[in-house]
XYZ file of C-alpha atoms in Angstrom:
784
model
C 78.612 98.808 -16.950
C 77.173 98.880 -20.399
C 74.275 96.578 -20.782
C 75.837 94.609 -23.420
C 78.640 93.775 -20.998
C 76.415 93.152 -18.600
C 74.824 90.414 -20.969
C 78.041 88.946 -22.229
C 79.405 88.463 -18.362
C 76.301 87.070 -17.415
C 76.314 84.150 -20.119
C 79.360 83.314 -19.541
C 78.716 83.142 -15.320
C 76.243 80.559 -16.652
C 79.179 78.533 -18.215
C 78.272 79.366 -21.779
C 81.548 79.518 -23.385
C 80.018 79.940 -27.073
C 77.453 82.114 -28.794
C 76.369 81.254 -32.141
C 75.363 83.962 -34.609
C 75.875 86.092 -37.663
C 76.920 90.159 -37.201
C 74.547 92.914 -38.178
C 74.433 96.576 -36.864
C 71.746 96.108 -34.492
C 74.016 93.281 -32.448
C 77.364 95.153 -32.904
C 77.446 96.082 -29.433
C 77.093 93.049 -27.986
C 79.461 91.370 -30.564
C 82.234 93.797 -29.019
C 81.211 92.645 -25.435
C 81.329 88.973 -26.488
C 84.980 89.686 -27.403
C 86.147 91.307 -24.824
C 84.926 89.020 -22.308
C 87.087 86.462 -20.962
C 85.522 82.613 -21.004
C 83.128 83.321 -24.034
C 83.640 83.058 -27.689
C 81.361 84.178 -30.628
C 81.454 81.691 -33.343
C 80.156 83.541 -36.462
C 78.010 81.571 -39.004
C 77.356 82.181 -42.424
C 73.461 81.917 -41.838
C 71.378 82.858 -38.851
C 69.017 79.825 -39.565
C 72.598 77.665 -38.989
C 73.253 79.722 -36.218
C 70.083 78.746 -34.670
C 70.416 74.740 -35.337
C 73.934 75.287 -33.851
C 72.548 76.424 -30.897
C 70.440 73.683 -30.467
C 73.174 71.347 -31.209
C 75.330 72.909 -28.495
C 72.547 72.674 -25.999
C 71.855 69.142 -27.223
C 75.171 67.658 -26.364
C 76.362 69.703 -23.886
C 72.920 69.467 -21.313
C 72.756 73.123 -20.892
C 71.532 76.255 -22.680
C 72.708 77.012 -25.949
C 72.540 80.542 -27.109
C 72.260 82.062 -30.536
C 72.408 85.540 -31.997
C 71.232 87.510 -34.555
C 70.505 91.679 -35.793
C 67.067 92.937 -36.541
C 64.819 92.450 -39.215
C 66.115 89.338 -41.708
C 68.295 88.389 -39.329
C 66.177 87.673 -36.687
C 63.383 86.222 -38.826
C 65.842 83.630 -40.495
C 66.155 82.310 -36.906
C 62.894 81.405 -36.803
C 63.000 78.022 -37.904
C 65.547 77.167 -35.678
C 63.348 78.348 -32.830
C 61.070 76.100 -34.192
C 62.996 73.234 -34.118
C 64.253 73.742 -30.401
C 60.546 74.601 -29.303
C 58.910 71.201 -31.240
C 61.790 69.425 -29.266
C 61.435 70.811 -26.037
C 65.291 72.149 -26.236
C 66.501 74.779 -23.965
C 67.955 77.813 -26.465
C 68.438 81.398 -25.557
C 68.219 83.570 -28.712
C 69.098 87.246 -28.750
C 67.760 89.534 -31.108
C 68.968 93.269 -31.678
C 66.598 95.564 -32.636
C 65.818 99.220 -33.565
C 66.517 102.236 -31.022
C 63.699 102.490 -28.556
C 62.913 105.827 -30.501
C 63.073 104.483 -33.831
C 59.953 102.094 -33.375
C 56.718 102.358 -34.368
C 54.772 101.759 -31.185
C 51.019 101.705 -32.072
C 51.259 103.730 -35.090
C 49.636 102.765 -37.799
C 52.735 102.244 -39.456
C 54.705 99.214 -41.413
C 58.093 100.209 -40.155
C 59.841 103.173 -38.781
C 63.246 102.332 -38.042
C 65.069 100.574 -40.794
C 65.126 96.676 -40.559
C 62.650 97.124 -37.703
C 60.513 94.032 -37.294
C 58.131 92.922 -34.228
C 60.317 89.637 -33.757
C 58.636 88.807 -30.364
C 55.094 88.814 -31.962
C 56.336 86.371 -34.421
C 58.516 84.303 -32.434
C 55.750 83.734 -29.678
C 54.129 80.886 -30.838
C 57.160 78.838 -30.720
C 58.959 80.017 -27.629
C 58.294 79.682 -23.639
C 59.085 83.165 -23.443
C 59.510 86.144 -25.808
C 60.017 89.656 -24.625
C 61.652 93.058 -25.764
C 63.433 94.484 -22.989
C 63.331 98.327 -22.660
C 64.492 99.082 -19.562
C 67.940 98.756 -18.957
C 67.662 98.188 -15.306
C 65.095 94.952 -15.683
C 68.320 93.402 -18.103
C 69.211 90.832 -14.850
C 65.818 90.092 -14.232
C 65.041 89.423 -17.811
C 68.144 87.248 -18.219
C 67.614 84.967 -14.974
C 63.804 85.143 -15.917
C 64.600 83.780 -19.580
C 67.063 80.967 -18.075
C 64.834 79.492 -15.922
C 61.954 79.309 -18.212
C 64.202 77.811 -20.790
C 65.294 74.902 -18.210
C 61.930 74.455 -15.974
C 58.994 71.940 -16.679
C 59.347 70.954 -20.469
C 62.195 72.497 -21.851
C 62.281 75.181 -24.856
C 63.454 78.476 -26.149
C 63.034 81.997 -25.186
C 63.945 84.934 -27.098
C 65.281 88.543 -25.683
C 64.675 91.483 -27.806
C 67.330 94.073 -27.099
C 67.094 97.742 -28.520
C 70.540 99.026 -29.409
C 70.265 101.988 -27.260
C 69.426 99.501 -24.424
C 72.755 97.929 -25.246
C 74.659 100.879 -25.015
C 73.215 102.310 -21.685
C 75.238 101.827 -18.448
C 73.798 100.427 -15.353
C 74.995 99.719 -11.805
C 75.105 95.864 -11.867
C 74.757 95.979 -7.977
C 71.666 97.661 -8.147
C 69.827 95.305 -10.641
C 67.231 93.228 -9.273
C 67.171 89.552 -10.164
C 64.285 87.045 -10.703
C 62.254 85.902 -7.531
C 60.519 83.374 -9.014
C 61.361 79.807 -8.084
C 61.259 76.332 -10.640
C 58.215 74.389 -8.871
C 59.557 71.280 -6.783
C 59.577 67.955 -8.466
C 56.750 66.248 -6.848
C 57.112 62.476 -6.405
C 54.760 60.409 -8.537
C 52.286 57.717 -7.503
C 53.259 54.449 -9.006
C 51.391 51.965 -7.601
C 48.850 51.483 -10.001
C 52.116 51.107 -12.768
C 53.417 48.301 -10.748
C 49.917 46.250 -10.724
C 49.501 46.808 -14.432
C 53.147 45.611 -15.343
C 52.586 42.393 -12.542
C 49.365 41.721 -14.628
C 50.751 41.935 -18.006
C 52.111 39.139 -19.736
C 53.496 40.959 -22.697
C 54.583 44.316 -21.768
C 56.673 46.931 -23.740
C 58.801 49.695 -22.521
C 58.708 53.167 -24.949
C 61.736 55.275 -24.492
C 61.185 59.379 -25.609
C 63.251 61.841 -25.930
C 61.831 63.497 -22.910
C 63.855 60.975 -20.762
C 66.946 62.386 -22.096
C 65.686 66.106 -21.584
C 65.381 64.915 -17.456
C 68.579 63.753 -17.862
C 67.042 60.240 -16.502
C 68.959 57.731 -19.284
C 70.825 56.161 -16.677
C 67.404 55.615 -14.702
C 66.100 53.863 -17.563
C 68.962 51.950 -18.838
C 68.737 50.591 -15.205
C 65.003 50.170 -15.259
C 65.059 48.174 -18.643
C 67.806 45.899 -17.351
C 65.804 45.139 -14.199
C 62.469 44.418 -15.503
C 63.828 42.679 -18.804
C 61.264 43.479 -20.800
C 61.394 44.253 -24.865
C 62.762 48.373 -25.166
C 61.172 49.945 -28.061
C 61.814 53.994 -28.754
C 60.700 57.141 -30.879
C 63.177 58.532 -33.601
C 64.023 61.300 -30.415
C 64.534 58.221 -27.783
C 66.992 56.112 -29.904
C 69.963 56.682 -28.228
C 68.854 56.697 -24.941
C 68.105 52.956 -25.653
C 71.533 52.429 -27.712
C 73.543 49.302 -26.544
C 70.370 47.697 -24.735
C 70.257 44.221 -24.693
C 66.585 43.883 -24.816
C 66.528 47.006 -27.331
C 64.123 46.063 -30.347
C 64.518 49.078 -32.516
C 62.507 52.591 -33.496
C 58.665 52.040 -34.122
C 56.412 53.996 -36.275
C 55.865 54.593 -39.905
C 59.448 54.478 -40.813
C 60.222 52.022 -37.690
C 61.418 48.451 -37.973
C 59.438 45.838 -38.455
C 60.142 43.918 -35.503
C 59.604 47.024 -32.835
C 56.209 47.750 -35.079
C 55.368 43.941 -34.272
C 56.213 44.220 -30.829
C 54.227 46.983 -30.089
C 51.271 45.784 -32.373
C 51.043 42.534 -30.182
C 51.960 44.066 -26.866
C 49.241 44.153 -23.855
C 50.887 46.838 -21.920
C 52.929 49.747 -23.559
C 54.526 52.399 -20.717
C 55.677 55.312 -22.371
C 57.518 57.334 -20.773
C 58.645 60.996 -22.620
C 57.344 60.477 -25.611
C 54.270 62.444 -27.040
C 53.200 59.393 -29.647
C 52.617 61.543 -32.575
C 50.883 59.943 -35.724
C 54.306 59.103 -37.180
C 54.458 56.493 -33.875
C 50.968 55.276 -34.158
C 50.025 55.565 -37.330
C 47.519 57.893 -38.953
C 44.690 55.773 -37.291
C 45.467 55.829 -33.369
C 42.865 53.043 -32.732
C 44.694 50.659 -34.580
C 48.024 51.125 -32.437
C 48.722 48.676 -29.649
C 44.889 48.107 -29.737
C 45.279 44.811 -27.754
C 47.236 46.822 -25.198
C 46.838 49.315 -22.132
C 48.436 52.502 -22.251
C 50.721 54.357 -19.499
C 51.702 57.811 -20.204
C 54.117 59.601 -18.735
C 54.670 63.246 -19.500
C 55.958 66.574 -17.840
C 53.278 68.343 -20.222
C 49.431 68.476 -19.270
C 48.815 69.755 -22.555
C 50.354 66.746 -24.018
C 48.218 64.345 -21.842
C 45.139 66.481 -22.382
C 44.965 65.223 -26.203
C 44.205 61.222 -25.332
C 46.026 59.028 -27.714
C 43.953 56.080 -26.253
C 40.338 55.682 -24.939
C 41.016 54.614 -21.311
C 45.008 55.319 -21.354
C 46.393 55.627 -17.679
C 48.184 59.007 -17.171
C 51.003 60.355 -15.046
C 51.873 63.964 -15.044
C 55.320 63.524 -13.829
C 59.086 64.791 -14.560
C 60.573 61.621 -16.453
C 63.330 61.241 -14.131
C 60.982 61.627 -11.188
C 58.708 58.848 -12.231
C 61.999 56.484 -13.150
C 63.273 57.021 -9.857
C 60.487 56.209 -8.006
C 59.491 53.191 -10.199
C 63.013 51.643 -9.726
C 62.630 51.906 -5.723
C 59.418 49.209 -6.542
C 61.212 47.608 -8.968
C 61.185 44.530 -6.508
C 57.828 44.431 -6.301
C 57.343 43.387 -10.438
C 57.545 39.890 -10.677
C 56.031 39.480 -14.318
C 56.758 36.229 -16.230
C 57.865 37.894 -19.823
C 60.146 34.613 -20.760
C 57.583 33.262 -23.734
C 56.604 36.933 -24.639
C 60.577 37.732 -24.947
C 61.380 34.712 -27.135
C 58.564 35.933 -29.335
C 60.078 39.299 -29.613
C 63.430 37.283 -30.731
C 62.080 35.897 -33.331
C 60.508 39.313 -34.753
C 64.297 40.527 -34.630
C 65.483 37.471 -36.659
C 62.693 37.651 -39.280
C 63.264 41.135 -39.764
C 66.426 42.669 -39.030
C 66.460 46.518 -39.864
C 67.314 47.478 -43.344
C 67.579 43.886 -44.993
C 64.448 44.905 -47.867
C 66.479 47.664 -49.732
C 67.471 47.127 -53.013
C 70.820 47.860 -55.264
C 73.135 50.485 -53.572
C 71.691 49.744 -50.104
C 71.972 52.649 -47.870
C 70.933 50.801 -44.981
C 73.427 48.105 -45.143
C 76.359 51.307 -45.506
C 75.192 52.919 -42.322
C 75.211 49.381 -40.809
C 79.089 48.915 -41.619
C 79.681 52.264 -40.675
C 78.657 51.627 -37.148
C 81.496 49.484 -36.512
C 83.505 53.122 -37.332
C 81.431 55.049 -34.582
C 83.476 55.340 -31.229
C 81.721 54.836 -27.858
C 81.563 58.784 -27.346
C 80.712 59.945 -30.810
C 77.903 62.118 -31.608
C 75.742 61.481 -35.092
C 73.869 64.825 -36.198
C 70.923 63.278 -38.704
C 69.381 65.561 -41.794
C 65.835 65.343 -42.599
C 64.397 62.929 -44.913
C 65.412 59.567 -46.499
C 68.953 59.642 -44.918
C 67.277 60.406 -41.201
C 65.379 57.425 -41.686
C 68.178 55.323 -42.934
C 70.061 56.092 -40.088
C 67.686 55.710 -37.524
C 66.542 51.939 -38.639
C 70.080 50.823 -39.388
C 72.989 52.458 -37.175
C 73.898 50.144 -34.468
C 74.688 53.003 -31.550
C 76.560 52.017 -28.050
C 76.043 53.420 -24.921
C 77.340 57.221 -24.902
C 76.794 57.718 -28.565
C 74.383 60.665 -29.081
C 71.910 61.018 -32.219
C 70.711 64.300 -33.045
C 67.649 65.192 -35.339
C 65.080 67.713 -35.905
C 62.020 65.633 -35.012
C 59.206 68.170 -34.444
C 59.879 70.918 -36.895
C 61.645 67.970 -39.851
C 63.503 70.921 -40.907
C 66.047 69.665 -43.740
C 69.559 71.630 -43.725
C 70.062 70.378 -39.837
C 72.605 68.126 -39.937
C 75.812 70.360 -40.682
C 75.252 73.441 -38.174
C 73.792 70.992 -35.475
C 77.335 69.207 -36.114
C 79.091 72.520 -35.841
C 77.340 72.989 -32.379
C 77.458 69.891 -31.527
C 81.513 69.902 -31.750
C 81.754 73.020 -29.406
C 79.708 71.294 -26.856
C 83.108 68.786 -26.263
C 82.924 65.759 -24.212
C 84.936 64.237 -26.800
C 84.821 61.986 -29.731
C 84.027 62.443 -33.164
C 80.929 64.538 -34.976
C 79.226 63.110 -38.039
C 76.647 64.778 -40.190
C 74.536 62.638 -41.979
C 72.989 64.564 -44.882
C 71.273 64.029 -48.622
C 71.766 66.082 -51.297
C 68.687 68.222 -50.592
C 69.412 68.878 -46.499
C 73.306 69.520 -47.976
C 72.246 72.394 -50.022
C 70.095 74.238 -47.874
C 72.852 75.036 -45.649
C 76.365 74.331 -47.701
C 77.694 77.704 -46.981
C 78.767 76.609 -43.333
C 81.724 74.341 -45.091
C 83.008 78.038 -44.391
C 83.122 77.577 -40.204
C 84.620 74.163 -40.581
C 87.276 75.094 -43.118
C 87.971 77.989 -40.928
C 88.241 77.124 -37.731
C 89.117 73.431 -38.780
C 86.435 71.618 -37.320
C 86.614 68.201 -37.773
C 83.199 67.209 -38.769
C 82.754 64.370 -40.715
C 80.129 64.850 -43.655
C 78.046 61.782 -45.026
C 76.524 62.548 -47.999
C 73.898 59.984 -49.328
C 73.434 61.688 -52.862
C 70.721 60.098 -54.804
C 69.963 63.176 -57.228
C 66.499 63.673 -56.089
C 64.446 65.028 -52.845
C 63.982 61.199 -52.170
C 61.271 61.211 -49.688
C 58.873 63.425 -51.419
C 59.740 61.670 -54.938
C 58.756 58.463 -52.829
C 55.240 59.856 -51.699
C 54.558 61.195 -55.517
C 55.375 58.067 -56.806
C 52.938 56.429 -54.051
C 49.954 59.048 -54.778
C 50.610 61.197 -57.486
C 51.077 58.566 -60.185
C 54.911 58.870 -60.398
C 54.774 62.930 -61.457
C 58.104 63.843 -59.900
C 57.607 67.261 -60.436
C 60.188 69.345 -58.363
C 61.890 66.319 -56.948
C 63.576 64.518 -59.765
C 62.699 66.920 -63.015
C 63.322 70.454 -62.650
C 65.919 69.363 -59.690
C 69.701 68.624 -59.482
C 72.877 68.763 -57.409
C 76.448 69.857 -57.391
C 79.593 67.909 -56.973
C 80.023 67.827 -53.340
C 83.311 66.910 -53.653
C 84.538 69.656 -55.900
C 82.492 72.071 -53.624
C 84.287 70.665 -50.299
C 87.728 70.576 -52.075
C 86.959 74.782 -52.912
C 86.747 74.979 -49.145
C 89.752 73.253 -48.622
C 88.562 70.367 -47.459
C 89.242 66.607 -47.669
C 86.716 64.599 -49.544
C 86.055 61.017 -51.535
C 83.093 59.822 -53.430
C 81.852 56.516 -52.823
C 80.334 54.286 -55.656
C 78.085 51.519 -55.695
C 80.263 48.413 -55.061
C 83.344 50.072 -54.717
C 85.673 49.670 -51.282
C 85.499 52.857 -49.346
C 89.690 52.391 -48.940
C 89.891 56.155 -47.242
C 86.456 55.916 -45.501
C 88.561 54.693 -42.071
C 91.057 56.985 -42.797
C 89.062 60.358 -43.352
C 86.511 59.187 -40.162
C 89.802 59.229 -37.788
C 91.598 62.269 -39.482
C 91.802 65.531 -36.655
C 90.636 67.298 -40.135
C 87.290 68.120 -41.370
C 86.066 65.304 -44.190
C 83.350 64.951 -46.920
C 82.545 61.367 -47.681
C 79.873 61.398 -50.890
C 77.975 58.195 -51.411
C 76.658 58.003 -54.880
C 73.133 56.271 -54.747
C 70.952 55.044 -57.279
C 67.977 57.914 -57.750
C 65.757 55.534 -57.140
C 66.860 54.287 -53.601
C 63.600 54.026 -51.505
C 63.027 54.163 -47.404
C 61.960 50.637 -46.876
C 59.858 49.602 -44.926
C 57.335 52.492 -44.985
C 53.691 52.821 -43.688
C 50.932 54.001 -46.167
C 47.817 56.295 -44.690
C 45.093 54.129 -42.624
C 47.276 50.904 -42.007
C 48.423 50.165 -38.532
C 52.286 50.126 -37.731
C 52.378 46.426 -38.146
C 51.553 46.470 -41.841
C 53.962 48.300 -43.774
C 54.916 48.592 -47.452
C 56.413 46.045 -49.136
C 53.031 44.497 -47.638
C 53.864 40.899 -46.409
C 51.780 38.262 -47.299
C 48.686 37.997 -45.584
C 49.237 34.779 -44.350
C 52.692 36.135 -42.966
C 51.145 38.998 -41.091
C 48.517 36.696 -39.674
C 51.013 34.154 -38.451
C 52.874 37.090 -36.514
C 49.696 38.275 -34.799
C 48.981 37.572 -31.326
C 46.009 40.011 -31.301
C 43.377 39.946 -34.034
C 44.958 41.757 -37.329
C 43.519 45.167 -37.998
C 40.873 44.695 -40.781
C 40.569 46.293 -44.390
C 36.979 47.479 -42.974
C 38.374 49.241 -39.853
C 41.215 51.132 -42.119
C 38.420 52.412 -43.879
C 35.825 53.465 -41.209
C 39.097 55.647 -39.692
C 39.902 57.083 -43.574
C 36.263 58.566 -43.387
C 36.072 59.906 -40.090
C 39.562 61.304 -40.430
C 38.125 63.166 -43.529
C 34.624 63.751 -41.782
C 36.830 65.793 -39.246
C 38.730 67.530 -41.814
C 35.908 69.285 -43.433
C 34.122 69.804 -40.455
C 36.876 71.518 -39.119
C 37.405 69.226 -35.906
C 40.561 68.847 -33.952
C 42.286 71.791 -35.582
C 41.980 75.994 -35.944
C 40.993 75.721 -39.717
C 37.171 76.808 -40.380
C 35.306 73.837 -42.211
C 35.701 72.654 -45.905
C 33.353 73.854 -48.890
C 32.923 71.693 -51.908
C 32.346 73.677 -54.971
C 29.286 72.731 -57.004
C 29.897 73.297 -60.668
C 26.985 73.829 -63.099
C 27.232 72.113 -66.716
C 29.729 74.696 -68.047
C 32.069 74.349 -64.929
C 31.221 77.901 -63.535
C 30.404 77.705 -59.379
C 26.636 77.611 -59.168
C 26.892 76.842 -55.564
C 28.540 75.200 -52.137
C 28.456 72.515 -49.890
C 28.880 73.870 -46.510
C 29.004 70.834 -43.869
C 26.492 71.689 -41.216
C 28.012 71.080 -37.472
C 27.248 71.812 -34.279
C 28.250 75.270 -34.022
C 27.506 76.082 -37.720
C 23.728 74.773 -37.152
C 23.412 77.712 -34.517
C 25.294 80.417 -36.013
C 23.221 80.066 -39.687
C 20.689 82.641 -39.811
C 17.433 81.934 -41.136
C 17.609 78.549 -40.758
C 14.050 77.879 -39.417
C 13.023 79.822 -42.227
C 14.586 77.650 -44.811
C 13.422 74.340 -43.187
C 9.864 75.863 -42.753
C 9.720 75.757 -47.010
C 11.192 72.296 -46.739
C 8.385 69.770 -47.602
C 8.679 66.031 -47.507
C 8.761 64.607 -51.573
C 6.032 62.246 -50.506
C 2.590 63.758 -51.434
C 1.026 60.928 -49.908
C 2.591 61.003 -46.570
C 2.826 64.448 -46.334
C 1.258 66.928 -48.912
C 2.100 70.501 -46.876
C 5.194 72.130 -45.867
C 5.975 71.788 -42.162
C 6.398 74.858 -39.939
C 9.862 74.800 -38.345
C 10.480 76.320 -34.733
C 13.909 77.669 -33.488
C 13.313 74.711 -30.523
C 11.945 72.255 -33.563
C 15.169 73.108 -35.797
C 17.333 72.813 -33.073
C 16.205 69.202 -32.025
C 15.862 67.905 -35.583
C 19.740 68.836 -36.565
C 20.970 67.590 -33.242
C 19.501 64.348 -34.553
C 21.231 64.804 -37.868
C 24.626 66.017 -36.488
C 25.757 65.465 -33.253
C 27.298 62.491 -32.100
C 26.801 61.235 -35.480
C 30.625 60.089 -36.587
C 29.230 58.247 -39.670
C 27.050 60.857 -40.982
C 27.866 64.422 -43.137
C 25.354 66.864 -43.497
C 26.040 69.650 -46.043
C 24.072 72.644 -46.360
C 23.763 74.097 -50.127
C 24.706 77.667 -50.075
C 24.354 79.859 -53.367
C 27.420 81.598 -53.923
C 26.072 84.545 -52.293
C 25.419 82.641 -48.890
C 21.557 82.182 -49.012
C 20.841 78.378 -47.728
C 18.646 76.480 -50.800
C 18.483 72.722 -49.396
C 20.582 70.297 -47.845
C 22.108 66.782 -48.829
C 24.043 64.433 -47.003
C 25.987 61.067 -46.492
C 25.206 58.113 -44.022
C 24.439 54.868 -43.745
C 28.092 53.440 -44.318
C 29.252 49.999 -45.180
C 32.892 49.948 -44.327
C 33.422 46.144 -45.775
C 31.732 47.110 -49.314
C 32.837 50.780 -49.100
C 29.330 51.743 -49.856
C 26.961 54.375 -48.270
C 23.850 56.055 -49.004
C 22.785 59.782 -49.941
C 20.870 60.814 -47.235
C 18.422 64.169 -46.671
C 17.960 65.552 -49.973
C 15.637 68.209 -49.076
C 15.063 71.405 -51.434
C 13.851 74.648 -49.712
C 12.335 77.105 -52.164
C 12.811 76.497 -55.588
C 16.274 77.908 -56.557
C 16.257 80.404 -59.317
C 19.052 78.275 -60.431
C 17.698 76.011 -62.755
C 19.043 72.122 -62.315
C 20.921 73.257 -58.915
C 19.831 70.295 -56.492
C 20.849 68.371 -59.360
C 24.540 69.955 -59.695
C 24.607 69.724 -55.899
C 23.833 66.012 -56.229
C 26.801 65.333 -58.633
C 28.979 67.426 -56.705
C 28.447 65.105 -53.758
C 28.930 61.793 -55.781
C 32.094 63.247 -57.174
C 33.611 64.142 -53.638
C 32.444 60.786 -52.438
C 34.162 58.675 -55.211
C 37.398 60.922 -55.189
C 37.910 61.874 -51.315
C 36.061 58.665 -49.702
C 37.107 56.601 -52.084
C 33.340 55.094 -51.900
C 32.729 52.114 -54.313
C 28.975 52.013 -54.324
C 26.717 54.848 -53.260
C 22.902 54.060 -53.070
C 19.856 56.015 -52.174
C 16.297 55.446 -51.341
C 13.063 56.732 -51.984
C 9.414 56.326 -51.447
C 8.103 53.976 -54.088
C 4.828 56.469 -54.525
C 7.224 59.265 -55.489
C 7.723 58.929 -59.152
C 8.920 62.651 -59.422
C 12.086 61.856 -57.183
C 12.795 58.250 -59.218
C 13.247 60.203 -62.557
C 15.113 63.050 -60.865
C 17.799 60.493 -59.583
C 17.723 58.409 -62.809
C 18.602 61.485 -64.897
C 21.183 61.366 -62.646
C 22.620 57.947 -63.063
C 21.155 56.350 -60.509
C 19.249 52.473 -61.027
C 16.997 50.813 -59.878
C 19.053 47.709 -57.556
C 15.947 46.609 -55.577
C 12.494 47.125 -54.021
C 12.358 47.335 -50.254
C 9.105 46.101 -48.527
C 7.109 47.718 -45.256
C 9.202 46.603 -42.384
C 12.258 45.453 -44.387
C 14.072 48.822 -43.428
C 12.511 49.034 -40.096
C 9.891 51.142 -41.236
C 6.166 50.959 -42.277
C 6.797 51.943 -45.853
C 7.951 51.008 -49.381
C 11.189 51.980 -50.745
C 13.023 51.568 -53.936
C 16.532 51.192 -53.369
C 18.561 52.688 -56.228
C 22.171 52.763 -57.220
C 24.540 55.162 -58.864
C 25.990 54.214 -61.865
C 28.358 57.009 -63.997
C 27.700 55.523 -66.964
C 23.930 56.118 -66.379
C 24.496 59.865 -66.080
C 22.436 62.412 -67.898
C 22.125 65.813 -68.295
C 20.912 66.891 -64.771
C 17.961 69.312 -64.478
């Protein structure tokens, strides 16, 4: 039996009815085998990325692995965005890629390429797959297929990739002699829910938070039963929206673009039970400390790596499959007797005051989608693109039990909706399939209209066209003074109705204020159709969260008195938001929490040329820096009355001194001043933050050997001041100088500081006299 025939028969044997792909030379054997194998069919897409999205849509709606296929080289690399989407959203998809013959593969030779279109797709795909392998031994094909299927669906699901050389595909193998996969999925363990029951009973304002992991576990009915029995408010992540569809106690989606009523609910809770959601910053806001700050957080997740990333201090974690957890908690539901009537009344008040989508202006897309909800049947699937259209639909579509909402969550890939809808339609289960997209997303996989037209797939495409890339345009208006480069300027969209007509697809355009007479007729047609909604270019997604604010304080901002009236817990103050911003910037420049190295700040001279760099001193950098002890031994105290001699620095003393400045100092950032060649010439830092005043002090200004470059310390000081104003938003910058150090006082005067006050001994906790100086740009003169 030819290997490619074996692969086709294996896939058909797992219940896979369709493979989505695009033809190419390296997969022609597979294409022919699929054609000759009963019970399975290749669906030809017009781009490999679309094939990847279609396989994902199929897997999501079917509840079984999808399969996509592409040839070697550009065909395989075109799959990557779709592979990443499946990986981040935990969707089991098997990707099959063709590869050059094994005798054409470069192996370890130092060549870029040997065979035509040879590309190491396994290495490229490895970071966004659960398993990726090149199969070179035909006798291993059964084992690798079974292993890949097992890995894709076990634990936290996700994509796998098998790279199949052409000569492997055409080899003959005896099927009965092939060894299978000997490993089995780990057993599902019963989680201990005793502490969860205790916390629910002690709570007066509990909230259930539904994530996409509930659906991945096949546990949506268990969740719905639990929500009904506990009768407490339910909120959701974007990926958990359809889990809560039609629930009486569902409040809506939380997060940056969530409903105000849902965000007020989670903000004022005293207990959040989050099941199957990773609580990313789009849910919590950029300052996790502000999220549900009066609540105890219980996190249930199957992935131990997700739990290792702690969202809130003292959160209670349960590593478990969502279905196993919900089943166990349901068995104890009779023991839960929390009195939440008053709390539910409060939440109903939020819902009445802040219905979703009521804040949008002319051509309100939220209201359009709300009206469309009445035309969505109980078994229909809605596929959302990425952009403003995604958030309008998430805020305003009213789904019922049985509906599916499919979107690219973690990857956030534009162009997702149309090919996803193709895959979702082939997954069957009855009902219509709708693709909701924008003018930007529609242009990314527009070619898939050919697939609808060719197979007469009755997908209905709803294009919300505001002639702009609205999500980024909104970001530019907020943070970049309305410079709309490449979102409005140098951007355009075609007449989608004419394009649909060219493919032979029914279409209509609905303008603001027009009655969409053909809408119901087109949505219920057995043919594909495109409906374009012409919107004003200025349409917004509202409400929307700004960086640094808690989720309940979205734009457009409510009057502060109204915000306070809605709050049971203490409102999150401006000072706390500013402190979170400072820490986030410090972490970014120190390289904390990421794989990126610390950032450097350039120090320009008077001509703008780089005179030096400011390099953040970190726990790692202070150890690795060569010659730091030598440099410190030459630094001197600027007060000759206290210490006239340079001090001698030992490695041990240096480590202790730097530890005191760096380790555990979240509110201090110390920079080493490095000459362009890397030589350390001094240091300078910021500390003493007052978050109410948005002020700080210049700290630890010390110079080593006199630099060969005159004025270098002045240049470094000015670079730091400009950075503090720009990156940190500092309103006031001060420093303290010993009163008997006139040289230092003159230096700071030349660089824009004025005397603010004199501090007497003991006033600053020390027996020294200080002059407190304040930076004023107006007083800046030539630095020296």
